[in-house]
PDB file of C-alpha atoms in Angstrom:
ATOM      1  CA  MET A 210     -15.333  -7.291  -7.103  1.00 44.00           C
ATOM      2  CA  ASP A 211     -12.697  -9.569  -5.624  1.00 46.00           C
ATOM      3  CA  PHE A 212      -9.671  -7.998  -3.923  1.00 50.00           C
ATOM      4  CA  ALA A 213      -7.416 -10.719  -5.271  1.00 46.00           C
ATOM      5  CA  SER A 214      -8.098  -9.643  -8.849  1.00 42.00           C
ATOM      6  CA  THR A 215      -7.961  -5.841  -8.613  1.00 44.00           C
ATOM      7  CA  LEU A 216      -5.989  -2.987  -7.168  1.00 45.00           C
ATOM      8  CA  VAL A 217      -7.195   0.542  -6.597  1.00 49.00           C
ATOM      9  CA  THR A 218      -4.943   3.450  -7.374  1.00 50.00           C
ATOM     10  CA  PRO A 219      -4.415   4.840  -3.857  1.00 54.00           C
ATOM     11  CA  CYS A 220      -5.879   8.280  -4.504  1.00 57.00           C
ATOM     12  CA  SER A 221      -8.407   7.566  -7.230  1.00 52.00           C
ATOM     13  CA  HIS A 222     -11.201   5.179  -8.035  1.00 46.00           C
ATOM     14  CA  SER A 223      -9.537   3.629 -11.105  1.00 45.00           C
ATOM     15  CA  HIS A 224      -8.811  -0.097 -11.032  1.00 44.00           C
ATOM     16  CA  ALA A 225      -5.901  -2.063 -12.476  1.00 43.00           C
ATOM     17  CA  SER A 226      -5.432  -5.788 -12.780  1.00 40.00           C
ATOM     18  CA  VAL A 227      -3.117  -7.396 -10.238  1.00 40.00           C
ATOM     19  CA  LEU A 228      -1.946  -9.731 -12.970  1.00 39.00           C
ATOM     20  CA  SER A 229      -0.728  -6.805 -15.075  1.00 43.00           C
ATOM     21  CA  TYR A 230       1.160  -5.146 -12.193  1.00 43.00           C
ATOM     22  CA  GLN A 231       4.876  -5.049 -12.941  1.00 49.00           C
ATOM     23  CA  PRO A 232       7.301  -3.625 -10.384  1.00 49.00           C
ATOM     24  CA  GLU A 233       9.601  -1.015 -11.834  1.00 51.00           C
ATOM     25  CA  SER A 234      12.938  -2.383 -12.956  1.00 50.00           C
ATOM     26  CA  GLN A 235      14.744   0.835 -12.045  1.00 50.00           C
ATOM     27  CA  PRO A 236      13.839   2.038  -8.553  1.00 55.00           C
ATOM     28  CA  MET A 237      12.844   5.675  -8.432  1.00 53.00           C
ATOM     29  CA  THR A 238      13.184   8.099  -5.591  1.00 53.00           C
ATOM     30  CA  PRO A 239      10.083   8.470  -3.420  1.00 49.00           C
ATOM     31  CA  TYR A 240       9.533  11.965  -4.812  1.00 48.00           C
ATOM     32  CA  LYS A 241       9.356  10.725  -8.394  1.00 56.00           C
ATOM     33  CA  LYS A 242       7.554   7.434  -7.852  1.00 64.00           C
ATOM     34  CA  HIS A 243       4.524   8.472  -5.826  1.00 62.00           C
ATOM     35  CA  ASN A 244       2.057  10.828  -7.457  1.00 69.00           C
ATOM     36  CA  CYS A 245      -0.648  10.212  -4.843  1.00 82.00           C
ATOM     37  CA  PRO A 246      -0.384  12.792  -2.029  1.00 88.00           C
ATOM     38  CA  VAL A 247      -0.891  10.140   0.668  1.00 89.00           C
ATOM     39  CA  THR A 248       1.753   7.690  -0.556  1.00 89.00           C
ATOM     40  CA  LYS A 249       4.108  10.550  -1.422  1.00 90.00           C
ATOM     41  CA  ARG A 250       3.793  11.869   2.131  1.00 91.00           C
ATOM     42  CA  LEU A 251       4.385   8.373   3.519  1.00 90.00           C
ATOM     43  CA  ALA A 252       7.517   8.030   1.362  1.00 91.00           C
ATOM     44  CA  GLU A 253       8.794  11.481   2.367  1.00 92.00           C
ATOM     45  CA  ASP A 254       8.194  10.833   6.074  1.00 93.00           C
ATOM     46  CA  MET A 255      10.078   7.550   5.838  1.00 92.00           C
ATOM     47  CA  LEU A 256      12.917   9.281   3.985  1.00 93.00           C
ATOM     48  CA  ILE A 257      13.129  11.866   6.789  1.00 95.00           C
ATOM     49  CA  ARG A 258      13.509   8.961   9.239  1.00 95.00           C
ATOM     50  CA  ASN A 259      16.421   7.714   7.098  1.00 95.00           C
ATOM     51  CA  MET A 260      14.673   4.526   5.975  1.00 92.00           C
ATOM     52  CA  PRO A 261      16.247   2.676   3.035  1.00 93.00           C
ATOM     53  CA  PRO A 262      14.595   2.955  -0.406  1.00 91.00           C
ATOM     54  CA  ARG A 263      13.527  -0.720  -0.425  1.00 90.00           C
ATOM     55  CA  THR A 264      11.701  -0.266   2.895  1.00 89.00           C
ATOM     56  CA  ILE A 265       9.983   2.830   1.511  1.00 90.00           C
ATOM     57  CA  ASP A 266       8.973   0.927  -1.621  1.00 89.00           C
ATOM     58  CA  ALA A 267       7.641  -2.006   0.421  1.00 89.00           C
ATOM     59  CA  SER A 268       5.586   0.264   2.673  1.00 89.00           C
ATOM     60  CA  THR A 269       4.092   2.259  -0.182  1.00 89.00           C
ATOM     61  CA  ASP A 270       3.276  -0.991  -2.001  1.00 89.00           C
ATOM     62  CA  HIS A 271       1.436  -2.176   1.116  1.00 90.00           C
ATOM     63  CA  ALA A 272      -0.426   1.146   1.165  1.00 91.00           C
ATOM     64  CA  ARG A 273      -1.536   0.508  -2.426  1.00 89.00           C
ATOM     65  CA  ARG A 274      -2.710  -2.992  -1.478  1.00 91.00           C
ATOM     66  CA  PHE A 275      -4.631  -1.495   1.435  1.00 93.00           C
ATOM     67  CA  ALA A 276      -6.310   0.931  -0.989  1.00 92.00           C
ATOM     68  CA  GLY A 277      -7.263  -2.039  -3.163  1.00 92.00           C
ATOM     69  CA  PHE A 278      -8.711  -3.856  -0.176  1.00 95.00           C
ATOM     70  CA  ILE A 279     -10.874  -0.938   0.961  1.00 95.00           C
ATOM     71  CA  GLN A 280     -11.847  -0.094  -2.641  1.00 95.00           C
ATOM     72  CA  LYS A 281     -11.539   3.655  -2.075  1.00 92.00           C
ATOM     73  CA  PRO A 282      -8.825   6.317  -2.024  1.00 91.00           C
ATOM     74  CA  LEU A 283      -6.463   6.273   0.949  1.00 91.00           C
ATOM     75  CA  ASP A 284      -7.529   9.737   2.036  1.00 90.00           C
ATOM     76  CA  GLU A 285     -11.012   8.295   2.660  1.00 93.00           C
ATOM     77  CA  ALA A 286      -9.797   5.343   4.777  1.00 93.00           C
ATOM     78  CA  THR A 287     -11.117   4.940   8.311  1.00 96.00           C
ATOM     79  CA  VAL A 288      -9.677   3.290  11.408  1.00 95.00           C
ATOM     80  CA  GLU A 289     -12.207   0.496  10.889  1.00 97.00           C
ATOM     81  CA  ASP A 290     -10.872  -0.026   7.340  1.00 96.00           C
ATOM     82  CA  GLY A 291      -7.380  -0.475   8.795  1.00 93.00           C
ATOM     83  CA  ARG A 292      -8.646  -2.939  11.379  1.00 94.00           C
ATOM     84  CA  ASN A 293     -10.552  -4.951   8.766  1.00 96.00           C
ATOM     85  CA  PHE A 294      -7.450  -5.074   6.549  1.00 94.00           C
ATOM     86  CA  GLN A 295      -5.357  -6.348   9.445  1.00 93.00           C
ATOM     87  CA  LEU A 296      -7.924  -9.059  10.200  1.00 94.00           C
ATOM     88  CA  TYR A 297      -7.972  -9.990   6.513  1.00 94.00           C
ATOM     89  CA  LEU A 298      -4.181 -10.357   6.514  1.00 93.00           C
ATOM     90  CA  ILE A 299      -4.256 -12.566   9.619  1.00 92.00           C
ATOM     91  CA  HIS A 300      -7.279 -14.758   8.870  1.00 93.00           C
ATOM     92  CA  GLU A 301      -7.467 -14.890   5.066  1.00 93.00           C
ATOM     93  CA  LYS A 302      -3.897 -14.364   3.862  1.00 91.00           C
ATOM     94  CA  LYS A 303      -2.294 -15.971   6.930  1.00 92.00           C
ATOM     95  CA  ILE A 304       0.813 -13.832   6.542  1.00 88.00           C
ATOM     96  CA  GLY A 305       3.742 -14.041   8.939  1.00 90.00           C
ATOM     97  CA  TYR A 306       4.409 -11.712  11.836  1.00 87.00           C
ATOM     98  CA  SER A 307       7.089  -9.673  10.058  1.00 86.00           C
ATOM     99  CA  SER A 308       4.985  -9.210   6.917  1.00 86.00           C
ATOM    100  CA  PHE A 309       1.967  -8.309   9.027  1.00 87.00           C
ATOM    101  CA  ASN A 310       3.906  -5.607  10.879  1.00 84.00           C
ATOM    102  CA  GLN A 311       5.154  -4.129   7.635  1.00 80.00           C
ATOM    103  CA  ALA A 312       1.645  -4.070   6.151  1.00 85.00           C
ATOM    104  CA  ALA A 313       0.081  -2.720   9.351  1.00 84.00           C
ATOM    105  CA  ARG A 314       2.499   0.224   9.415  1.00 77.00           C
ATOM    106  CA  ALA A 315       1.313   1.217   5.956  1.00 74.00           C
ATOM    107  CA  CYS A 316      -2.410   1.313   6.739  1.00 71.00           C
TER     108      CYS A 316
END
């Protein structure tokens, strides 16, 4: 299965098409938006640090992409999974420094 064509729900093994992913038109609070314990905790921790909602949304979206890359729930991720995702972002996706830092914080 190709990462570019699927996403994994962060805390389950169900797959969804990337092409059918639609960001929510009305932003929700982190408590309402994230039903996965891992992404909910990430959102809550960022809220405690007084991060803006858009930053929280971006980080939790990166966490979902990371889950899709590793093809398993976030609570089963390893340090090696995080390292491999970072290498993928650098070598395959060739993302910029700022985007890389944002994605790396989420994994």
